[in-house]
mmCIF file of C-alpha atoms in Angstrom:
data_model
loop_
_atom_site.group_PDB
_atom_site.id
_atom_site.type_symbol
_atom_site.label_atom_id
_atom_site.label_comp_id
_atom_site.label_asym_id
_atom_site.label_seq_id
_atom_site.Cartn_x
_atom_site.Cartn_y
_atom_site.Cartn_z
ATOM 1 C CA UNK X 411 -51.383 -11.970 61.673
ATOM 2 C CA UNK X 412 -53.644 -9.213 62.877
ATOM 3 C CA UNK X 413 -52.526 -5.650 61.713
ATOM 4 C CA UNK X 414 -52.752 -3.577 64.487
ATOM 5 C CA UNK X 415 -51.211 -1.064 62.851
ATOM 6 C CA UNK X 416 -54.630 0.008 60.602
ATOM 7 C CA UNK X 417 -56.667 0.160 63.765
ATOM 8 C CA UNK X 418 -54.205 2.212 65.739
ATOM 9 C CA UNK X 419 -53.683 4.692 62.946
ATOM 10 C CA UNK X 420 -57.591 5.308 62.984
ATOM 11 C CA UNK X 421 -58.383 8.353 64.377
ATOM 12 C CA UNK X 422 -61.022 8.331 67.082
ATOM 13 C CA UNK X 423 -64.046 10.124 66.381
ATOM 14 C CA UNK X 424 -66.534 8.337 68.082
ATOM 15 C CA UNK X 425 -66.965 6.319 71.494
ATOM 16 C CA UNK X 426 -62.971 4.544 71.597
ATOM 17 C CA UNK X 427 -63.837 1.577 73.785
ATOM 18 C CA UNK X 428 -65.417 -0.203 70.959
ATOM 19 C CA UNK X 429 -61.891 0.063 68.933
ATOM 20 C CA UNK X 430 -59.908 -0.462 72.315
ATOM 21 C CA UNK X 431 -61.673 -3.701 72.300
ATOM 22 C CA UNK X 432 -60.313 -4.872 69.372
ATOM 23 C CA UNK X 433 -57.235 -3.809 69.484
ATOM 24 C CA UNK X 434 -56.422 -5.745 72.791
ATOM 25 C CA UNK X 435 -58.061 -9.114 70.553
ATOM 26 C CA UNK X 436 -55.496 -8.141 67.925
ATOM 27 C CA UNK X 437 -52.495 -7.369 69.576
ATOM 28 C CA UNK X 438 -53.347 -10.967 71.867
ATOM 29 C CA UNK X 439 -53.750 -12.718 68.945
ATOM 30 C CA UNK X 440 -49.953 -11.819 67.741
ATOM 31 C CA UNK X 441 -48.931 -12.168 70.993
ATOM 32 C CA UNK X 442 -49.864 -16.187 71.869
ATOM 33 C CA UNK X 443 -47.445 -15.813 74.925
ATOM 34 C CA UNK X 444 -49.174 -13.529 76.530
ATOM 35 C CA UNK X 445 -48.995 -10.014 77.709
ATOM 36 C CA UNK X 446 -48.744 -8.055 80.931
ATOM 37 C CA UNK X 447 -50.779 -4.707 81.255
ATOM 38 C CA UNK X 448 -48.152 -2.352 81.147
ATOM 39 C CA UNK X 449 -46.791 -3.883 77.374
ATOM 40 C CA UNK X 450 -50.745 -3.551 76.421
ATOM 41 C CA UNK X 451 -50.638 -0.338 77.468
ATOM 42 C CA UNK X 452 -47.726 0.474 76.147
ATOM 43 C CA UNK X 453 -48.308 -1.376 73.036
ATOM 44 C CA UNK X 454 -51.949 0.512 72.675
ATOM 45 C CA UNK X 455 -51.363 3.860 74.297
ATOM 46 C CA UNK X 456 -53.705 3.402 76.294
ATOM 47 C CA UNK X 457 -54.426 4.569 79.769
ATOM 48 C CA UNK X 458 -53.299 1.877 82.516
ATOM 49 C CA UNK X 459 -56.564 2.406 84.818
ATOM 50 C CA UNK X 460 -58.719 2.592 81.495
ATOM 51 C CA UNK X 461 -57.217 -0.980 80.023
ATOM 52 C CA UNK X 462 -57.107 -2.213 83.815
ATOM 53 C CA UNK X 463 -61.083 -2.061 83.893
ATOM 54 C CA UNK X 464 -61.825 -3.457 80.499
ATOM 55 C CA UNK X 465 -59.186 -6.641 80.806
ATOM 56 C CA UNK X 466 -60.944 -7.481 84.600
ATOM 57 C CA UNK X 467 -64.214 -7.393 82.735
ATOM 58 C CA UNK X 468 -63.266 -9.587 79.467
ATOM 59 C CA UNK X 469 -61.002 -11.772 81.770
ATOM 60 C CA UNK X 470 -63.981 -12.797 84.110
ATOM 61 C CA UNK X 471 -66.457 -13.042 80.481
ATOM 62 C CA UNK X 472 -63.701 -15.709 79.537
ATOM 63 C CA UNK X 473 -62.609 -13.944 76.641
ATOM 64 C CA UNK X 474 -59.175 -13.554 78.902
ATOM 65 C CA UNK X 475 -57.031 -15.470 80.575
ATOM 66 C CA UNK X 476 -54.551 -13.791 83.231
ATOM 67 C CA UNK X 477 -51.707 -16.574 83.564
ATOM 68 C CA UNK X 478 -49.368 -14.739 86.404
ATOM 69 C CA UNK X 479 -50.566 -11.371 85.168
ATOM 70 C CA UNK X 480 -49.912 -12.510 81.589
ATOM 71 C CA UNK X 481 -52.866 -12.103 79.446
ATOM 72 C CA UNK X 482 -53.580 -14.228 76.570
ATOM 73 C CA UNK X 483 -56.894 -15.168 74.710
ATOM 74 C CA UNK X 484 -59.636 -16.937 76.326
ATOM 75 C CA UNK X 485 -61.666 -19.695 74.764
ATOM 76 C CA UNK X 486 -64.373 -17.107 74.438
ATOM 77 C CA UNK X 487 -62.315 -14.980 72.468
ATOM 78 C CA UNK X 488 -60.965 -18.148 70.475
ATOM 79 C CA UNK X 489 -64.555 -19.199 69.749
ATOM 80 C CA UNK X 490 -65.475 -16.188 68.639
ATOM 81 C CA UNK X 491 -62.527 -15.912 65.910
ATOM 82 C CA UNK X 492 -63.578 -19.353 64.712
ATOM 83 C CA UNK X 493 -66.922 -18.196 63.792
ATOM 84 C CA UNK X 494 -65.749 -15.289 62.291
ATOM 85 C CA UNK X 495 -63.363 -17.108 60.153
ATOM 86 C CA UNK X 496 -65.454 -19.926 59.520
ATOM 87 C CA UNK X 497 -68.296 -17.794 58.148
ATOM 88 C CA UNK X 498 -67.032 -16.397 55.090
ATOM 89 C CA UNK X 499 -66.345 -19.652 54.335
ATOM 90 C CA UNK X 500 -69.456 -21.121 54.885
ATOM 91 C CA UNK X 501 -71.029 -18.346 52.544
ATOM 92 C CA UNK X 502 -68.829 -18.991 50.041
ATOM 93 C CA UNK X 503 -69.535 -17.917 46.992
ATOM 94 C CA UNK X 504 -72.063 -15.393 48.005
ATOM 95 C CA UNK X 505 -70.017 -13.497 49.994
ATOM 96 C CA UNK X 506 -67.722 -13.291 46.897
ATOM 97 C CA UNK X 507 -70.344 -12.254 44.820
ATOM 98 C CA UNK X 508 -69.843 -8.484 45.230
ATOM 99 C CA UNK X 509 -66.274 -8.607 44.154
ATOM 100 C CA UNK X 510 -67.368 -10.559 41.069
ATOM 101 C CA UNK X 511 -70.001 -8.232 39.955
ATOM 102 C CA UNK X 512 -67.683 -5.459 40.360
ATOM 103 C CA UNK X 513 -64.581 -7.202 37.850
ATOM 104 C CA UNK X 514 -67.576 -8.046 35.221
ATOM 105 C CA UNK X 515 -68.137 -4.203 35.275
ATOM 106 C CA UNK X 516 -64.644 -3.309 35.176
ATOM 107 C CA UNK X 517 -63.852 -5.370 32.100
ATOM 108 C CA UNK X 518 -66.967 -5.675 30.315
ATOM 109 C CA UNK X 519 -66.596 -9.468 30.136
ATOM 110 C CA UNK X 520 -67.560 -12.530 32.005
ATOM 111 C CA UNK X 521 -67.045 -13.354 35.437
ATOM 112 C CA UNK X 522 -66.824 -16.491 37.274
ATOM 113 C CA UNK X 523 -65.599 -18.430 40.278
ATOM 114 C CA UNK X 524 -64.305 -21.896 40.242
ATOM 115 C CA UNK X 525 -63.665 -24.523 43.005
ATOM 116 C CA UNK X 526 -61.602 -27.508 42.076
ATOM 117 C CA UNK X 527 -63.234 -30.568 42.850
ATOM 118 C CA UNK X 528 -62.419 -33.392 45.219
ATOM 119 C CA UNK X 529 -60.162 -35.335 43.110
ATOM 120 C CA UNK X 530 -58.508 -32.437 41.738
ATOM 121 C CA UNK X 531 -58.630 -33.487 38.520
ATOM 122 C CA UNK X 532 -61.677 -30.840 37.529
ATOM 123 C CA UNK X 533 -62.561 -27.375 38.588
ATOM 124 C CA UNK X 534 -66.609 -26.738 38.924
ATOM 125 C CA UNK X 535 -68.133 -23.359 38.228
ATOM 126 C CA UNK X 536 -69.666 -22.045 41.102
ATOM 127 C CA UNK X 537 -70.997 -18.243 40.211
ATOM 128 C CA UNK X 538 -71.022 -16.574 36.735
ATOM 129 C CA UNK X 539 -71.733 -12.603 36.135
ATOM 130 C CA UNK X 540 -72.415 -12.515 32.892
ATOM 131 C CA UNK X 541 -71.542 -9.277 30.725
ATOM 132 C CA UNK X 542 -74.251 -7.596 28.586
ATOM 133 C CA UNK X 543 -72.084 -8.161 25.568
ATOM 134 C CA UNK X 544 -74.076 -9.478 23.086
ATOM 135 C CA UNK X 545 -70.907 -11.409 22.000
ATOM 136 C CA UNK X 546 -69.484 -12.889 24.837
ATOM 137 C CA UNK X 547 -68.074 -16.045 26.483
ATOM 138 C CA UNK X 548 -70.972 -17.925 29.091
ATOM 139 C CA UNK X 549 -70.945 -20.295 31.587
ATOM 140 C CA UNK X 550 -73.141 -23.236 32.996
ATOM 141 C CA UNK X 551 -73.076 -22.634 36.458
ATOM 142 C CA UNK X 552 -71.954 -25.881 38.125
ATOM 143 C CA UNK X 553 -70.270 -27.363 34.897
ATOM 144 C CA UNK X 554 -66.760 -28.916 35.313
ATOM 145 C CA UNK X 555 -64.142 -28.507 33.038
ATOM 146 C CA UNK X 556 -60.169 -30.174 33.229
ATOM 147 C CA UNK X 557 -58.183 -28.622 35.521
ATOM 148 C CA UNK X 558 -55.264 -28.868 33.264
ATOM 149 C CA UNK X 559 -56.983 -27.058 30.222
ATOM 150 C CA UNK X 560 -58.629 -24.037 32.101
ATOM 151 C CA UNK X 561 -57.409 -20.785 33.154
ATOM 152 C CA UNK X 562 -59.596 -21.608 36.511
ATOM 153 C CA UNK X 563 -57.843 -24.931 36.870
ATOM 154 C CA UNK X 564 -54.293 -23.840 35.969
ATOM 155 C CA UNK X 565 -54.496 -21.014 38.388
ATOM 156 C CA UNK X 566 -55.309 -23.410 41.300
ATOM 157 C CA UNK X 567 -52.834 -26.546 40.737
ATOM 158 C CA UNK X 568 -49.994 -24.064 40.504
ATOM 159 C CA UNK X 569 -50.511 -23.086 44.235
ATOM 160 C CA UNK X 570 -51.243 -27.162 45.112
ATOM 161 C CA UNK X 571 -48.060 -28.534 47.022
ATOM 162 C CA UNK X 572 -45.531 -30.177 44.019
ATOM 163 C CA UNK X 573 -46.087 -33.670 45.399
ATOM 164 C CA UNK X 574 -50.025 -33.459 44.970
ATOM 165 C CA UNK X 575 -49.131 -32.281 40.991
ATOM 166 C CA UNK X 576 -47.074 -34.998 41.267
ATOM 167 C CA UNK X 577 -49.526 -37.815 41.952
ATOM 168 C CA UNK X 578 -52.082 -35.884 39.783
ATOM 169 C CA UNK X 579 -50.453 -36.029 36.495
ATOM 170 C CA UNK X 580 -50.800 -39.731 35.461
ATOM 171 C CA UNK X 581 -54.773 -39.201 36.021
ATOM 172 C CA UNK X 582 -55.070 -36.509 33.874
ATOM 173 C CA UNK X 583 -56.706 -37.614 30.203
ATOM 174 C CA UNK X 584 -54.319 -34.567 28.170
ATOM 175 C CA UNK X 585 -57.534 -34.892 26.140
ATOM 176 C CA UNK X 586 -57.184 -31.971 23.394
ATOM 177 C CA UNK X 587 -60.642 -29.813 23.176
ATOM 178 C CA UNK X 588 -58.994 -27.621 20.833
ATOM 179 C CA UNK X 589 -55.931 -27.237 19.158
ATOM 180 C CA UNK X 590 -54.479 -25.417 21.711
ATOM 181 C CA UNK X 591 -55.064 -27.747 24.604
ATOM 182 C CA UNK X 592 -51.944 -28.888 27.009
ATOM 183 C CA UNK X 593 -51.778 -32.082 25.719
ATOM 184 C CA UNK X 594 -48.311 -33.045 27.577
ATOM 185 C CA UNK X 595 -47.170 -33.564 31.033
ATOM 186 C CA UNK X 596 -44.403 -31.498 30.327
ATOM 187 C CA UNK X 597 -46.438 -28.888 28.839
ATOM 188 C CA UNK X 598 -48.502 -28.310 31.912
ATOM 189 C CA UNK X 599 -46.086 -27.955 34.372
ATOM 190 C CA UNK X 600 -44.269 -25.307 32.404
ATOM 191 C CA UNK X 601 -47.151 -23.461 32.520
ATOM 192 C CA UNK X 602 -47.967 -24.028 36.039
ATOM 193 C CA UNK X 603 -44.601 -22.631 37.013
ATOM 194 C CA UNK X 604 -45.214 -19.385 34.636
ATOM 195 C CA UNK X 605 -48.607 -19.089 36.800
ATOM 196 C CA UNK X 606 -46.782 -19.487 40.098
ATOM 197 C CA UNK X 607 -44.347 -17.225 39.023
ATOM 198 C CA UNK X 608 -46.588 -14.411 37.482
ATOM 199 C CA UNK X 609 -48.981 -14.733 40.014
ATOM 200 C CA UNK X 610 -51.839 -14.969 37.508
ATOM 201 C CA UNK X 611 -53.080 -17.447 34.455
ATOM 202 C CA UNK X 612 -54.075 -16.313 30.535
ATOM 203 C CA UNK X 613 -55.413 -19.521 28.500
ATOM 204 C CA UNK X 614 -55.878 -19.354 24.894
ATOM 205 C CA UNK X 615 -58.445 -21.215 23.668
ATOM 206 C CA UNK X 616 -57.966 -23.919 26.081
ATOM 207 C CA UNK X 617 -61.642 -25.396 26.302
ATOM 208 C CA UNK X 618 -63.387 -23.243 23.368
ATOM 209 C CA UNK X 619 -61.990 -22.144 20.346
ATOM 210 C CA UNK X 620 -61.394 -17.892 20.038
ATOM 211 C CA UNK X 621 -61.770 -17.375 24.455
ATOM 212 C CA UNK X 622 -59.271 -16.545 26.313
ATOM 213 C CA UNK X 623 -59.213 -17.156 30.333
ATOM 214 C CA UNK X 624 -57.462 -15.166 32.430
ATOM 215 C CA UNK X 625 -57.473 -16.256 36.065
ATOM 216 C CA UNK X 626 -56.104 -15.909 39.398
ATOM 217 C CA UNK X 627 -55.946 -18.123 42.576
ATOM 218 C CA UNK X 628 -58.150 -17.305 45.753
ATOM 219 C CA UNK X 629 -56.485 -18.056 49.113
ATOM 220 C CA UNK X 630 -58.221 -19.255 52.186
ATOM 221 C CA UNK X 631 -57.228 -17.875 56.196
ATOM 222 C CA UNK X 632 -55.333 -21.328 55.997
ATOM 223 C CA UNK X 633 -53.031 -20.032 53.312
ATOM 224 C CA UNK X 634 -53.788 -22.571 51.082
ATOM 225 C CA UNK X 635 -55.057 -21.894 47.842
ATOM 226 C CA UNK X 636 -59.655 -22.076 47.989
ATOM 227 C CA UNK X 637 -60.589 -21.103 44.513
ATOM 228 C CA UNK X 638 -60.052 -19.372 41.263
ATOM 229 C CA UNK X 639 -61.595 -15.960 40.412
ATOM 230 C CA UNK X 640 -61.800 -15.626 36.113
ATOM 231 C CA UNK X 641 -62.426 -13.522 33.762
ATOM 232 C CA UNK X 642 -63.909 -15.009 30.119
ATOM 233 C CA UNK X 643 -64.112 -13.379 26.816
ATOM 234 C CA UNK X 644 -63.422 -13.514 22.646
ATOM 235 C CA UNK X 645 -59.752 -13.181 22.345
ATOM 236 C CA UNK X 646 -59.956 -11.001 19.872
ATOM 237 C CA UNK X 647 -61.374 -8.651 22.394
ATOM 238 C CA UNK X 648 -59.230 -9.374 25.349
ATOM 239 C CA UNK X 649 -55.719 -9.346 23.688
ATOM 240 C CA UNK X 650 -55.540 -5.861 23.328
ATOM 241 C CA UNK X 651 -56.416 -5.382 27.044
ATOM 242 C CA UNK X 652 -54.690 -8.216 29.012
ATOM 243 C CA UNK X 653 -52.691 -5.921 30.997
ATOM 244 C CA UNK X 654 -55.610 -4.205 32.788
ATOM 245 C CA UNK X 655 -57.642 -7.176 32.483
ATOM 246 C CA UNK X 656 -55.098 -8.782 34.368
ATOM 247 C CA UNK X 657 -53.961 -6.142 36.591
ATOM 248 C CA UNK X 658 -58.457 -6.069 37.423
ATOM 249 C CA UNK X 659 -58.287 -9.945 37.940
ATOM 250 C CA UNK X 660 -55.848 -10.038 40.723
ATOM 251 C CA UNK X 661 -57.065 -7.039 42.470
ATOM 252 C CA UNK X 662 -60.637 -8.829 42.792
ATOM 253 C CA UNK X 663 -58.650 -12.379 43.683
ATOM 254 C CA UNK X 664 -57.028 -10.219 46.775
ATOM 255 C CA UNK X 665 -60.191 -8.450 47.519
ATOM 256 C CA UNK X 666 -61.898 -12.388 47.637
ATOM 257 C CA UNK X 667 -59.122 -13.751 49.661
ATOM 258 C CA UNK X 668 -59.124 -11.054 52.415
ATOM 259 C CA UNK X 669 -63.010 -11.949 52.750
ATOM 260 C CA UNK X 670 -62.448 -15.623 53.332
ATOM 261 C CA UNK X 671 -59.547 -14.424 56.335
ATOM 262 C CA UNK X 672 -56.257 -14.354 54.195
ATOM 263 C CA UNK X 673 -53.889 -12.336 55.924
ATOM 264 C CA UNK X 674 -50.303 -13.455 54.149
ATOM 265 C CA UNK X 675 -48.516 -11.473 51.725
ATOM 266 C CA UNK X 676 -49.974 -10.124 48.516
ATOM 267 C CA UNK X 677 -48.947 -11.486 45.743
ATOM 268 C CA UNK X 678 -49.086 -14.831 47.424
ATOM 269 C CA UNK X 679 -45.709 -16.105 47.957
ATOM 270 C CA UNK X 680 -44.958 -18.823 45.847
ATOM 271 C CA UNK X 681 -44.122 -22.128 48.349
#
C-alpha cells in the first residue's frame, strides 16, 4: 500500500504539481474501486478546478480511466508501476550495494548478500564488502553453502511457506562441517522458528570453525521473502557486540527490502 500520508505531510516548497501528481497515483492505487473528484479532492486538499485539469489531461494520456466519473488507474499508469517495481529487481544486487557498504562500515566486519538457489537446498553469495580487518571472515563471491547450516540460509527458509520446509527436509544431507552444524531435522526447525520469531539469525560456527553469522531475511514487493543480507566475523569479536550488530543487520535488511518495493509491516510478520 502506498503511504500517502509521507507525501501529504511534505511541505511544498517548490512547483506542487509534480507532488500532486503522485499523490493522485498513490491515493488510486489504494483505492482499486475508483474515485470521484470531489473524494480526490477531498482526500488531497486540493483545489477542485486545479485536480479537474490535471485528471482530464492524465485521463486522455491513458494513465486514467473515468468509469461513470469514477477514476481509477489506467494501463499507462499500471505499466509504469511495473517498471518501477520490476527494476530494482532486475538490478539486484547492485542496487543493494549501497546498503551493504554502509553495514560493513557500521560493524567493521564482513558483508554479504545471499540468494537461495533454485532447489532451495543452497544459498549462493551474490556481493561481499569485505572489512579492512586484517583478521576477518571472507567470502567467494558466487560460492554456495547449505541452506540449513548458514546464517544466510536459515534466515531465508524460516520465511519459506511450512509446506515447502516440509518437502525440503528429506533432501537436505545434515552433513556436519563443524561441530556445531544442525545435524537433525528436528534441530533445524527449532531454529527456524527462533529466526521467524526473532526476526533475525546468529550461527555459530555453522560452516567455519570460530565465525559467527548473523543474518536477516530481505523481502521482495511480493511479500515473499528475496534474499538474505549477513554480516560475517571471528566470534570472538562479534559476541560482545551482537546486540548492535544485530540491531545494524536488520536496519540494512529493511533499508534493502524497501528498495526492491516492500511495503508490509516492519518486522515482517511472521505467516
Amino acid at each position: 500500500m502506498f503511504n500517502i500520508s509521507a507525501l501529504t505531510d511534505v511541505p511544498m516548497t517548490g512547483p506542487r504539481s509534480i507532488l500532486r501528481l503522485v499523490q493522485v497515483f498513490a491515493r488510486l492505487g489504494n483505492h482499486p474501486e475508483g474515485q470521484t473528484l470531489a473524494q480526490l479532492c477531498q482526500g488531497l486538499a486540493v483545489p477542485k478546478t486545479t485536480l479537474f485539469t490535471m485528471l482530464k489531461v492524465l485521463e486522455s494520456a491513458h494513465y486514467l480511466t473515468n468509469d461513470g466519473g469514477a477514476y481509477r488507474l489506467g494501463p499507462e499508469a499500471v505499466a509504469l508501476g511495473a517498471t518501477m517495481a520490476e527494476s530494482p529487481r532486475r538490478n539486484f544486487p547492485d542496487c543493494a550495494r549501497g546498503v551493504l557498504q554502509n553495514l560493513c562500515e557500521r560493524t567493521g566486519e564482513t558483508g554479504f548478500l545471499a540468494v537461495l538457489t533454485p532447489d532451495r537446498l543452497f544459498c549462493k553469495y551474490v556481493a561481499v564488502v569485505e572489512t579492512d580487518n586484517w583478521l576477518r571472515f571472507s567470502v567467494k563471491l558466487g560460492s554456495q553453502k547449505p541452506a540449513y547450516a548458514t546464517g544466510s540460509g536459515r534466515a531465508m527458509l524460516a520465511y519459506l511457506p511450512e509446506k515447502e520446509v516440509g518437502q525440503l527436509m528429506p533432501h537436505f544431507s545434515f552433513e556436519r562441517l563443524t561441530t556445531k552444524t544442525v545435524s537433525s531435522r528436528r534441530t533445524l526447525l527449532t531454529s527456524l522458528k527462533d529466526v521467524k520469531k526473532q526476526g533475525i539469525s546468529v550461527v555459530d560456527s555453522g560452516t567455519v570453525a570460530g565465525v559467527t553469522a548473523v543474518a536477516a531475511p530481505i523481502f521482495g514487493s511480493n511479500g515473499e521473502v528475496a534474499a538474505a543480507v549477513t554480516v560475517g566475523g571471528p566470534t570472538a569479536r562479534l559476541e560482545d557486540r551482537l546486540p548492535t550488530v544485530e540491531a545494524a543487520v536488520l536496519n540494512a535488511a529493511e533499508d534493502i527490502s524497501r528498495i526492491l518495493g516492500y511495503r508490509g509491516e516492519w518486522p515482517h510478520p511472521p505467516r
